[in-house]
């Protein structure tokens, strides 16, 4: 009996089915998760026997190092994969090469990555790349992880969120063993009820206690069970196990040979040994006891929990000594991974080794895109900052600031960059000081501190003004132009931007030229100067021609944002796909998330609530410029649907917006707060939310939020200066509801179109608006309109949809949703009745109602219609 796969037949069948579908071209992602010891690795080991003949299976593991190895699980594949992937992973510096090689290698294969809760950032980045492409690959990606170790901010959360949106995903939560299974495993050796009571059916715990319970007694803890299995082993074997236990990964054979000199650990325990045997014999004894797995290439503990039990049982002094032995062996071996060296240096307290190797480990991690790991390595380095000369320390601080900025740790980034600036100032290094001040400005803006960003930008230009480096000066001046543009100081933005353009052309730097053109074009366009659009599109062309992906993405983002503000949705639709394709292909996740938020704004305008929420979720991370509008979109969806939680979202969004001092942030939040107040009948709340921001917007040319803020203030009875523009909200504020409704309809904004119709004095138009609100699920607006119609004396005001039907466009009840989903699986009415434990007659009635609501002549057409409306679960998700 294979203990590891007992009661795992359904999961193995699901994996085998997914592998067959992948071989036919329908790739997917499988998530295998559960607590430690639940049998994830055992399931993976059993998988090859259940796959189609000839299926390639590749297995990589993530290690529990204090700071992870960049691309750790993919390094494990070297020797099992082609030269391109092996070379790309070993090089580690070109993530695009790694990703493309992975994509090619994965065709026709099953890739298993174990313990992704320990994955480094570069590996997570590569997995995100694969997840977005799996449905188009003849391949299967299997990820195993411990779901009970995922805190709210765990890095794996982002990847799992992306997986949840993948078209084809299978979830395999592993359950604990039943009492019957424990009885089978116990096989009369121990009391199964007692074992079950101690282990709660955890397969690993059960196996360990059964293996240690030959006398029939049950150890009180699993650690005791593991350690009991060490009793009776030769002393040399125990020493070897303890030595290997401090290495939190499989140990490659050369390192094993270095650590177990002549079969004995380099650092043996202070005890009497019998005659020394060779290393193979030492390991064989542990292997026979079921503690180790030994291959010609490497040695590993049979389970991570065994390794931890052995390591945790060691006295601190011995554990430090064993780590020093590993450190010495790694340092003596050319080509050893710097991250592993630093891990054992930290575990053994060797600060000299940390100071020597951690900067290189950070460089390797950063080159591989593992910025979280790079920051962690540099954090270790900076604990011993007294070891470095001022110029070297400034370099390390700069690197730490940039890595922290990259992973959105704004507080650490600001603190480190400020310290670097202070050192550069003391050293009198003008060029380095100017460059660092420009970076400090950018980091402050990223953190949402507008005033400090402006101050650092001003000093950067002053320092570089006569330093003789046109490129650095151009970048600093363009940074100033960007900040002026973002804070709606458009004339100043154009002035600084045009100077930056001239300097960039002189320095022949297309990246800075694209950046500066972007700032000038955006400032002009948003201030109402039509020349701005041409300059902004020129910045896009320059960036694309130069291969400057970041600058091209920023140009796309500003073009799309401005088109959305101008209600030019059809044109925005032409820019969104190529922008997102570029950011996706280049794996520029920051801009990809930002573009998703812009798409969420677009779907909000189209009243596609679910899609708006889905895309807004991409921006719910620590990147402040994306988080603020993402929160606002999510809040407006809840406001218009009458769902709770909008106030909390807007509270956070407003706090962020105020810190930025940018109307592009404060405007949308103020509008959402005003709309929310109006829908709950709070006119004073409308005025409090809208008046201060409207006053700010009124002082600016071409401010996009002024008409809507003025509209809400007018509705609340607050006098505002007349707005004679042709913006639909300005028309509504002037009482021209018919023209406004026509413009909203032409723009493709059904909610706003209905709201304009609702302002008609004609009850027929109001009833048309009510029907539209009901169809959209806009309950608060529909409720207000019903109250108004009754006040006007309109008879036969249509009753709204039942609460259970509001969450789907077909108006199906919860039970009808269940029925259509089972019907789409091909079940008969009798089978549906059995599944839902109701009578067949009841299901007959539900099916007739479903066909009627979906306007479908038959069951097949109903299933197709339900899929089109998004009523069915996505892909093969379960």
mmCIF file of N, CA and C in Angstrom, residues 179-235:
data_model
loop_
_atom_site.group_PDB
_atom_site.id
_atom_site.type_symbol
_atom_site.label_atom_id
_atom_site.label_comp_id
_atom_site.label_asym_id
_atom_site.label_seq_id
_atom_site.Cartn_x
_atom_site.Cartn_y
_atom_site.Cartn_z
ATOM 1 N N UNK A 179 -11.028 7.927 9.133
ATOM 2 C CA UNK A 179 -10.675 6.932 10.145
ATOM 3 C C UNK A 179 -10.462 5.568 9.501
ATOM 4 N N UNK A 180 -11.238 5.258 8.465
ATOM 5 C CA UNK A 180 -11.061 3.971 7.772
ATOM 6 C C UNK A 180 -9.675 3.887 7.141
ATOM 7 N N UNK A 181 -9.234 4.989 6.552
ATOM 8 C CA UNK A 181 -7.901 4.990 5.944
ATOM 9 C C UNK A 181 -6.821 4.822 7.008
ATOM 10 N N UNK A 182 -6.985 5.486 8.134
ATOM 11 C CA UNK A 182 -6.016 5.348 9.218
ATOM 12 C C UNK A 182 -6.009 3.911 9.720
ATOM 13 N N UNK A 183 -7.170 3.303 9.776
ATOM 14 C CA UNK A 183 -7.259 1.899 10.198
ATOM 15 C C UNK A 183 -6.477 1.008 9.229
ATOM 16 N N UNK A 184 -6.603 1.288 7.937
ATOM 17 C CA UNK A 184 -5.871 0.520 6.930
ATOM 18 C C UNK A 184 -4.363 0.683 7.111
ATOM 19 N N UNK A 185 -3.931 1.922 7.337
ATOM 20 C CA UNK A 185 -2.501 2.195 7.497
ATOM 21 C C UNK A 185 -1.954 1.597 8.790
ATOM 22 N N UNK A 186 -2.762 1.587 9.821
ATOM 23 C CA UNK A 186 -2.281 1.083 11.103
ATOM 24 C C UNK A 186 -2.005 -0.413 11.037
ATOM 25 N N UNK A 187 -2.821 -1.147 10.291
ATOM 26 C CA UNK A 187 -2.591 -2.579 10.039
ATOM 27 C C UNK A 187 -2.314 -3.365 11.316
ATOM 28 N N UNK A 188 -2.997 -3.007 12.388
ATOM 29 C CA UNK A 188 -2.865 -3.759 13.629
ATOM 30 C C UNK A 188 -1.650 -3.412 14.445
ATOM 31 N N UNK A 189 -0.810 -2.512 13.962
ATOM 32 C CA UNK A 189 0.418 -2.189 14.704
ATOM 33 C C UNK A 189 0.138 -1.233 15.860
ATOM 34 N N UNK A 190 -0.789 -0.333 15.673
ATOM 35 C CA UNK A 190 -1.153 0.628 16.717
ATOM 36 C C UNK A 190 -2.655 0.771 16.729
ATOM 37 N N UNK A 191 -3.179 1.407 17.753
ATOM 38 C CA UNK A 191 -4.617 1.629 17.871
ATOM 39 C C UNK A 191 -5.024 2.718 16.880
ATOM 40 N N UNK A 192 -5.803 2.404 15.827
ATOM 41 C CA UNK A 192 -6.134 3.413 14.816
ATOM 42 C C UNK A 192 -6.917 4.592 15.376
ATOM 43 N N UNK A 193 -7.796 4.338 16.338
ATOM 44 C CA UNK A 193 -8.571 5.441 16.909
ATOM 45 C C UNK A 193 -7.661 6.416 17.634
ATOM 46 N N UNK A 194 -6.649 5.868 18.336
ATOM 47 C CA UNK A 194 -5.714 6.730 19.043
ATOM 48 C C UNK A 194 -4.854 7.521 18.063
ATOM 49 N N UNK A 195 -4.405 6.855 16.997
ATOM 50 C CA UNK A 195 -3.620 7.543 15.973
ATOM 51 C C UNK A 195 -4.437 8.652 15.330
ATOM 52 N N UNK A 196 -5.679 8.351 15.021
ATOM 53 C CA UNK A 196 -6.562 9.343 14.375
ATOM 54 C C UNK A 196 -6.778 10.543 15.294
ATOM 55 N N UNK A 197 -6.946 10.253 16.591
ATOM 56 C CA UNK A 197 -7.171 11.341 17.543
ATOM 57 C C UNK A 197 -5.960 12.268 17.633
ATOM 58 N N UNK A 198 -4.751 11.681 17.562
ATOM 59 C CA UNK A 198 -3.527 12.476 17.675
ATOM 60 C C UNK A 198 -3.240 13.250 16.390
ATOM 61 N N UNK A 199 -3.513 12.650 15.230
ATOM 62 C CA UNK A 199 -3.093 13.230 13.946
ATOM 63 C C UNK A 199 -4.200 13.956 13.202
ATOM 64 N N UNK A 200 -5.466 13.747 13.575
ATOM 65 C CA UNK A 200 -6.602 14.281 12.821
ATOM 66 C C UNK A 200 -6.562 13.854 11.358
ATOM 67 N N UNK A 201 -5.907 12.748 11.065
ATOM 68 C CA UNK A 201 -5.918 12.213 9.711
ATOM 69 C C UNK A 201 -4.897 12.810 8.771
ATOM 70 N N UNK A 202 -3.937 13.595 9.284
ATOM 71 C CA UNK A 202 -2.877 14.125 8.419
ATOM 72 C C UNK A 202 -1.999 12.957 7.962
ATOM 73 N N UNK A 203 -1.896 12.710 6.640
ATOM 74 C CA UNK A 203 -1.205 11.503 6.160
ATOM 75 C C UNK A 203 0.239 11.379 6.643
ATOM 76 N N UNK A 204 0.977 12.478 6.604
ATOM 77 C CA UNK A 204 2.365 12.397 7.040
ATOM 78 C C UNK A 204 2.454 12.055 8.515
ATOM 79 N N UNK A 205 1.650 12.728 9.316
ATOM 80 C CA UNK A 205 1.682 12.473 10.751
ATOM 81 C C UNK A 205 1.293 11.020 11.043
ATOM 82 N N UNK A 206 0.277 10.538 10.333
ATOM 83 C CA UNK A 206 -0.139 9.152 10.524
ATOM 84 C C UNK A 206 1.015 8.215 10.198
ATOM 85 N N UNK A 207 1.649 8.416 9.052
ATOM 86 C CA UNK A 207 2.733 7.535 8.623
ATOM 87 C C UNK A 207 3.877 7.541 9.628
ATOM 88 N N UNK A 208 4.229 8.716 10.142
ATOM 89 C CA UNK A 208 5.346 8.797 11.078
ATOM 90 C C UNK A 208 5.023 8.079 12.389
ATOM 91 N N UNK A 209 3.808 8.260 12.877
ATOM 92 C CA UNK A 209 3.462 7.644 14.158
ATOM 93 C C UNK A 209 3.335 6.133 14.016
ATOM 94 N N UNK A 210 2.767 5.694 12.885
ATOM 95 C CA UNK A 210 2.674 4.250 12.663
ATOM 96 C C UNK A 210 4.078 3.655 12.560
ATOM 97 N N UNK A 211 4.971 4.347 11.828
ATOM 98 C CA UNK A 211 6.333 3.833 11.660
ATOM 99 C C UNK A 211 7.078 3.777 12.984
ATOM 100 N N UNK A 212 6.771 4.686 13.897
ATOM 101 C CA UNK A 212 7.483 4.726 15.175
ATOM 102 C C UNK A 212 6.783 3.920 16.255
ATOM 103 N N UNK A 213 5.625 3.358 15.959
ATOM 104 C CA UNK A 213 4.818 2.754 17.005
ATOM 105 C C UNK A 213 4.854 1.257 17.043
ATOM 106 N N UNK A 214 6.002 0.669 16.831
ATOM 107 C CA UNK A 214 6.071 -0.781 16.814
ATOM 108 C C UNK A 214 5.655 -1.436 18.116
ATOM 109 N N UNK A 215 5.786 -0.719 19.222
ATOM 110 C CA UNK A 215 5.392 -1.285 20.512
ATOM 111 C C UNK A 215 3.921 -1.060 20.797
ATOM 112 N N UNK A 216 3.250 -0.335 19.927
ATOM 113 C CA UNK A 216 1.827 -0.072 20.140
ATOM 114 C C UNK A 216 1.561 1.229 20.845
ATOM 115 N N UNK A 217 2.622 1.925 21.283
ATOM 116 C CA UNK A 217 2.406 3.216 21.936
ATOM 117 C C UNK A 217 2.375 4.328 20.897
ATOM 118 N N UNK A 218 1.686 5.400 21.209
ATOM 119 C CA UNK A 218 1.582 6.526 20.288
ATOM 120 C C UNK A 218 2.339 7.710 20.873
ATOM 121 N N UNK A 219 3.405 8.175 20.236
ATOM 122 C CA UNK A 219 4.136 9.337 20.766
ATOM 123 C C UNK A 219 3.221 10.550 20.839
ATOM 124 N N UNK A 220 3.464 11.431 21.785
ATOM 125 C CA UNK A 220 2.568 12.572 21.950
ATOM 126 C C UNK A 220 2.684 13.604 20.831
ATOM 127 N N UNK A 221 3.808 13.668 20.148
ATOM 128 C CA UNK A 221 3.959 14.628 19.057
ATOM 129 C C UNK A 221 4.603 13.947 17.863
ATOM 130 N N UNK A 222 4.409 14.572 16.702
ATOM 131 C CA UNK A 222 5.021 14.039 15.488
ATOM 132 C C UNK A 222 6.534 14.187 15.542
ATOM 133 N N UNK A 223 7.017 15.276 16.145
ATOM 134 C CA UNK A 223 8.468 15.438 16.287
ATOM 135 C C UNK A 223 9.041 14.255 17.062
ATOM 136 N N UNK A 224 8.330 13.878 18.115
ATOM 137 C CA UNK A 224 8.787 12.708 18.879
ATOM 138 C C UNK A 224 8.811 11.472 17.988
ATOM 139 N N UNK A 225 7.791 11.355 17.109
ATOM 140 C CA UNK A 225 7.724 10.193 16.231
ATOM 141 C C UNK A 225 8.909 10.169 15.278
ATOM 142 N N UNK A 226 9.253 11.323 14.730
ATOM 143 C CA UNK A 226 10.389 11.391 13.809
ATOM 144 C C UNK A 226 11.678 11.061 14.540
ATOM 145 N N UNK A 227 11.869 11.680 15.705
ATOM 146 C CA UNK A 227 13.106 11.461 16.437
ATOM 147 C C UNK A 227 13.206 10.028 16.948
ATOM 148 N N UNK A 228 12.047 9.405 17.209
ATOM 149 C CA UNK A 228 12.070 8.008 17.645
ATOM 150 C C UNK A 228 12.652 7.106 16.570
ATOM 151 N N UNK A 229 12.472 7.506 15.308
ATOM 152 C CA UNK A 229 12.991 6.700 14.206
ATOM 153 C C UNK A 229 14.506 6.840 14.071
ATOM 154 N N UNK A 230 15.085 7.840 14.715
ATOM 155 C CA UNK A 230 16.539 7.984 14.712
ATOM 156 C C UNK A 230 17.201 7.063 15.728
ATOM 157 N N UNK A 231 16.401 6.671 16.748
ATOM 158 C CA UNK A 231 16.986 5.837 17.791
ATOM 159 C C UNK A 231 17.385 4.474 17.222
ATOM 160 N N UNK A 232 18.566 4.046 17.586
ATOM 161 C CA UNK A 232 19.067 2.775 17.090
ATOM 162 C C UNK A 232 19.909 2.899 15.843
ATOM 163 N N UNK A 233 19.894 4.079 15.196
ATOM 164 C CA UNK A 233 20.764 4.280 14.027
ATOM 165 C C UNK A 233 22.204 4.463 14.496
ATOM 166 N N UNK A 234 23.176 4.083 13.663
ATOM 167 C CA UNK A 234 24.580 4.323 14.023
ATOM 168 C C UNK A 234 24.825 5.808 14.273
ATOM 169 N N UNK A 235 25.756 6.119 15.145
ATOM 170 C CA UNK A 235 26.066 7.508 15.452
ATOM 171 C C UNK A 235 26.462 8.307 14.230
#
